[in-house]
Short mmCIF file of C-alpha atoms in Angstrom, two decimals:
data_model
loop_
_atom_site.label_atom_id
_atom_site.label_comp_id
_atom_site.label_asym_id
_atom_site.label_seq_id
_atom_site.Cartn_x
_atom_site.Cartn_y
_atom_site.Cartn_z
CA PRO A 280 0.00 0.00 0.00
CA ARG A 281 2.82 2.35 0.82
CA VAL A 282 4.40 1.82 -2.62
CA MET A 283 1.08 2.27 -4.36
CA SER A 284 0.57 5.60 -2.64
CA LEU A 285 3.92 6.87 -3.91
CA LEU A 286 2.97 6.30 -7.57
CA PRO A 287 1.17 9.08 -9.45
CA LYS A 288 -2.53 8.52 -9.76
CA GLU A 289 -2.35 9.30 -13.49
CA SER A 290 0.11 6.40 -13.97
CA LEU A 291 -2.17 3.99 -12.14
CA ARG A 292 -5.17 5.11 -14.13
CA SER A 293 -3.27 4.83 -17.40
CA ASP A 294 -2.13 1.28 -16.62
CA ALA A 295 -5.54 0.20 -15.50
CA GLN A 296 -7.27 1.57 -18.55
CA GLU A 297 -4.70 0.43 -21.13
CA PRO A 298 -6.57 -1.59 -23.73
CA ALA A 299 -5.78 -5.26 -24.09
CA PRO A 300 -3.86 -6.29 -27.19
CA HIS A 301 -6.97 -7.87 -28.70
CA ALA A 302 -9.44 -5.15 -27.73
CA SER A 303 -10.43 -4.00 -31.17
CA HIS A 304 -13.39 -4.41 -33.46
CA CYS A 305 -13.77 -7.94 -34.77
CA PRO A 306 -17.37 -8.63 -35.83
CA ARG A 307 -17.27 -12.01 -34.12
CA CYS A 308 -15.36 -11.60 -30.88
CA GLY A 309 -14.41 -7.91 -30.66
CA ALA A 310 -10.72 -8.68 -31.11
CA GLY A 311 -8.99 -7.05 -34.03
CA ARG A 312 -6.02 -9.39 -34.01
CA CYS A 313 -7.90 -12.65 -33.66
CA PHE A 314 -7.57 -15.40 -36.26
CA ALA A 315 -11.12 -14.93 -37.52
CA ALA A 316 -10.49 -11.27 -38.30
CA ALA A 317 -7.22 -11.99 -40.08
CA ARG A 318 -8.78 -14.79 -42.11
CA SER A 319 -11.74 -12.60 -43.02
CA SER A 320 -9.39 -9.87 -44.21
CA ARG A 321 -7.37 -12.26 -46.35
CA GLY A 322 -10.54 -13.83 -47.75
CA THR A 323 -11.95 -10.44 -48.71
CA SER A 324 -8.78 -9.39 -50.54
CA SER A 325 -8.50 -12.77 -52.31
CA ARG A 326 -12.12 -12.63 -53.40
CA ALA A 327 -11.67 -9.11 -54.76
CA GLU A 328 -8.54 -10.17 -56.64
CA TYR A 329 -10.32 -13.17 -58.18
CA LEU A 330 -13.37 -11.16 -59.28
CA ASP A 331 -11.22 -8.35 -60.70
CA THR A 332 -9.11 -10.72 -62.82
CA SER A 333 -9.88 -10.59 -66.52
CA LEU A 334 -11.72 -13.58 -67.98
CA TYR A 335 -9.13 -13.68 -70.74
CA VAL A 336 -6.37 -14.34 -68.22
CA ASP A 337 -8.14 -17.35 -66.75
CA VAL A 338 -9.19 -18.73 -70.14
CA ARG A 339 -5.64 -18.35 -71.49
CA ALA A 340 -4.29 -20.27 -68.49
CA ARG A 341 -6.78 -23.14 -68.75
CA LEU A 342 -7.33 -23.59 -72.49
CA PRO A 343 -3.93 -25.13 -73.39
CA TRP A 344 -4.41 -27.77 -70.69
CA LEU A 345 -7.82 -28.74 -72.02
CA VAL A 346 -6.79 -28.89 -75.67
CA GLY A 347 -3.66 -30.90 -74.98
CA LEU A 348 -5.44 -33.30 -72.65
CA MET A 349 -8.25 -33.78 -75.16
CA LEU A 350 -5.70 -35.08 -77.65
CA VAL A 351 -4.16 -37.40 -75.07
CA GLN A 352 -7.56 -38.66 -73.96
CA SER A 353 -8.33 -39.73 -77.51
CA LEU A 354 -5.91 -42.60 -76.90
CA SER A 355 -8.72 -44.29 -74.97
CA GLY A 356 -10.65 -44.63 -78.21
CA VAL A 357 -7.62 -46.16 -79.91
CA ILE A 358 -7.34 -48.73 -77.11
CA VAL A 359 -11.02 -49.63 -77.38
CA GLU A 360 -10.60 -50.13 -81.13
CA ILE A 361 -7.63 -52.42 -80.56
CA PHE A 362 -9.68 -54.59 -78.20
CA SER A 363 -12.90 -54.29 -80.18
CA SER A 364 -13.14 -58.05 -80.78
CA LEU A 365 -12.75 -58.73 -77.06
CA ILE A 366 -15.44 -56.20 -76.20
CA SER A 367 -17.82 -57.55 -78.84
CA ASP A 368 -17.39 -61.08 -77.47
CA HIS A 369 -17.85 -59.89 -73.87
CA ILE A 370 -20.23 -56.97 -74.17
CA VAL A 371 -20.69 -56.88 -70.39
CA LEU A 372 -17.33 -55.10 -70.18
CA THR A 373 -18.85 -51.96 -71.66
CA ALA A 374 -21.37 -51.81 -68.82
CA PHE A 375 -18.59 -51.66 -66.23
CA LEU A 376 -15.92 -49.71 -68.10
CA THR A 377 -17.22 -46.43 -66.73
CA MET A 378 -17.20 -47.84 -63.21
CA LEU A 379 -13.60 -49.00 -63.61
CA VAL A 380 -12.29 -45.73 -64.99
CA GLY A 381 -14.38 -43.74 -62.51
CA GLY A 382 -12.99 -45.75 -59.61
CA GLY A 383 -9.48 -44.77 -60.63
CA GLY A 384 -10.56 -41.16 -60.93
CA ASN A 385 -12.11 -41.23 -57.46
CA ALA A 386 -8.99 -42.71 -55.88
CA SER A 387 -6.63 -40.29 -57.62
CA GLY A 388 -8.89 -37.34 -56.75
CA GLN A 389 -8.58 -38.12 -53.05
CA THR A 390 -4.80 -38.34 -53.34
CA ILE A 391 -4.57 -35.07 -55.27
CA ALA A 392 -6.65 -33.16 -52.74
CA ASP A 393 -4.61 -34.51 -49.84
CA LEU A 394 -1.21 -33.87 -51.41
CA VAL A 395 -2.02 -30.37 -52.68
CA GLN A 396 -3.15 -29.38 -49.19
CA ARG A 397 -0.01 -30.83 -47.61
CA LEU A 398 2.19 -29.10 -50.19
CA ARG A 399 0.48 -25.80 -49.43
CA THR A 400 1.16 -26.14 -45.71
CA GLY A 401 4.74 -27.30 -46.25
CA GLU A 402 4.14 -30.70 -44.71
CA VAL A 403 5.60 -32.38 -47.81
CA SER A 404 7.64 -31.20 -50.78
CA PRO A 405 8.86 -32.63 -54.09
CA ALA A 406 12.06 -33.61 -52.26
CA ASP A 407 9.98 -36.19 -50.36
CA PHE A 408 9.02 -37.98 -53.58
CA GLY A 409 10.35 -41.40 -52.58
CA SER A 410 8.72 -41.57 -49.17
CA VAL A 411 5.44 -40.07 -50.40
CA LEU A 412 5.30 -42.48 -53.33
CA ALA A 413 5.96 -45.48 -51.08
CA ARG A 414 3.26 -44.40 -48.64
CA GLU A 415 0.62 -43.68 -51.29
CA ALA A 416 1.47 -46.87 -53.17
CA SER A 417 0.82 -48.83 -49.98
CA ILE A 418 -2.44 -46.96 -49.43
CA GLY A 419 -3.40 -47.59 -53.06
CA ALA A 420 -2.69 -51.31 -52.74
CA ILE A 421 -4.87 -51.61 -49.64
CA LEU A 422 -7.67 -49.57 -51.19
CA GLY A 423 -7.40 -51.47 -54.46
CA LEU A 424 -7.69 -54.88 -52.82
CA THR A 425 -10.61 -53.69 -50.71
CA VAL A 426 -12.68 -52.10 -53.47
CA GLY A 427 -11.77 -54.95 -55.81
CA ALA A 428 -13.21 -57.40 -53.32
CA CYS A 429 -16.33 -55.25 -53.06
CA ALA A 430 -16.66 -55.13 -56.84
CA PHE A 431 -16.74 -58.93 -57.17
CA PRO A 432 -20.18 -59.47 -55.57
CA ARG A 433 -21.40 -56.27 -57.23
CA VAL A 434 -20.68 -57.74 -60.66
CA SER A 435 -21.51 -61.39 -60.04
CA LEU A 436 -24.71 -60.94 -58.02
CA LEU A 437 -26.23 -57.69 -59.20
CA SER A 438 -25.71 -57.96 -62.94
CA LYS A 439 -28.00 -60.12 -65.07
CA HIS A 440 -25.51 -60.70 -67.88
CA ALA A 441 -22.25 -61.07 -65.91
CA GLY A 442 -20.90 -64.43 -64.85
CA LEU A 443 -18.16 -65.59 -62.54
CA VAL A 444 -15.39 -65.02 -65.08
CA ASP A 445 -16.66 -61.50 -65.77
CA ALA A 446 -16.63 -60.75 -62.05
CA VAL A 447 -13.05 -61.99 -61.71
CA ALA A 448 -11.88 -59.90 -64.66
CA ILE A 449 -13.64 -56.71 -63.59
CA SER A 450 -12.76 -56.91 -59.89
CA THR A 451 -9.10 -57.68 -60.69
CA ALA A 452 -8.93 -54.76 -63.10
CA TYR A 453 -10.57 -52.51 -60.50
CA ALA A 454 -7.94 -53.34 -57.88
CA ILE A 455 -5.06 -52.66 -60.26
CA ILE A 456 -6.58 -49.41 -61.56
CA VAL A 457 -7.07 -47.98 -58.06
CA PHE A 458 -3.49 -48.85 -57.14
CA LEU A 459 -2.04 -47.28 -60.28
CA ALA A 460 -4.28 -44.23 -59.93
CA ASN A 461 -2.68 -43.43 -56.58
CA VAL A 462 0.80 -43.84 -58.03
CA VAL A 463 0.00 -41.63 -61.02
CA ALA A 464 -1.49 -38.94 -58.78
CA VAL A 465 1.66 -38.75 -56.64
CA CYS A 466 3.97 -38.51 -59.65
CA VAL A 467 1.92 -35.84 -61.40
CA VAL A 468 1.27 -33.67 -58.33
CA LEU A 469 4.88 -33.60 -57.14
CA PHE A 470 6.19 -33.04 -60.67
CA LEU A 471 3.85 -30.14 -61.41
CA ASP A 472 4.51 -28.62 -58.00
CA ARG A 473 8.06 -27.89 -59.13
CA TYR A 474 6.56 -25.50 -61.67
CA GLY A 475 3.83 -24.11 -59.42
CA GLN A 476 1.06 -25.90 -61.33
CA ALA A 477 0.06 -28.64 -58.87
CA ALA A 478 -3.30 -27.17 -57.89
CA VAL A 479 -4.41 -26.19 -61.41
CA GLY A 480 -2.81 -28.85 -63.58
CA SER A 481 -2.95 -31.99 -61.44
CA PRO A 482 -6.71 -32.72 -61.54
CA PRO A 483 -7.16 -32.66 -65.35
CA VAL A 484 -3.80 -34.30 -66.10
CA VAL A 485 -4.35 -37.14 -63.66
CA GLN A 486 -7.92 -37.61 -64.84
CA VAL A 487 -6.82 -38.07 -68.44
CA VAL A 488 -3.87 -40.31 -67.60
CA VAL A 489 -6.02 -42.47 -65.32
CA ASP A 490 -8.68 -42.62 -68.03
CA VAL A 491 -6.19 -43.95 -70.59
CA VAL A 492 -4.43 -46.24 -68.13
CA GLY A 493 -7.72 -47.51 -66.71
CA THR A 494 -9.11 -48.35 -70.14
CA THR A 495 -5.89 -50.15 -71.03
CA ILE A 496 -5.75 -52.11 -67.76
CA ALA A 497 -9.41 -53.11 -68.04
CA CYS A 498 -8.97 -54.50 -71.56
CA VAL A 499 -5.62 -56.18 -70.92
CA VAL A 500 -6.71 -57.80 -67.66
CA ALA A 501 -10.00 -58.95 -69.18
CA HIS A 502 -8.16 -60.43 -72.16
CA HIS A 503 -5.82 -62.46 -69.93
CA VAL A 504 -8.55 -63.58 -67.53
CA TYR A 505 -10.83 -64.77 -70.32
CA SER A 506 -7.93 -66.50 -72.06
CA LEU A 507 -6.90 -68.20 -68.81
CA PHE A 508 -10.38 -69.53 -68.07
CA SER A 509 -10.87 -70.53 -71.69
CA SER A 510 -7.64 -72.54 -71.66
CA ALA A 511 -8.62 -74.16 -68.36
CA GLU A 512 -11.98 -75.23 -69.80
CA GLU A 513 -10.37 -76.67 -72.92
CA SER A 514 -7.80 -78.64 -70.93
CA ALA A 515 -10.36 -79.96 -68.45
CA PRO A 516 -11.43 -83.61 -69.05
CA SER A 517 -14.89 -83.91 -70.59
#
């Protein structure tokens, strides 16, 4: 008390009434330096920058990707033509080709979203290619085996025109496609990140590559599975 009485009253009043560091005007909590206020400020400036950007700039950045990928994606048609006799003999493949290619796209889309976010936060970088590839390949193998096993009863039990051999071919192709989709996603994302194009370029590039690879895997696996079962039936004693 004695010390307090020796201090000037103005000093005590000034210290007592000094505003807290966060005592400002945030619309949510009244704190100007809170995270919500900072995020709102950044979001407002980013939104204004996006809306003020010329349409020509965005179109010019996206159009080359789409034209180039359209030409690459046409390879899927070439693959279908090569295996046209196989598809005509086993028309059920056409009913599940979209499911197979779409499954690879779904798996790669998850990997892209996860990696792009981790690259943005600095959790991983292109220098971690080996370890990231090993991890995502393991995840892809587990996911591929799981969804492949789920695809088998889907094909064999819920399709009127698919038999046991069809289910084996389609479920095997599904497992391989999901695995390879994860591997392709890692390679494309980390490669494009070196040029600052991971977020924009990865989704369409991976989609097209997985489309072509998925169509190829589906036809090649089906060809070998049908040939294997056909040889087994021919060699079996009557």
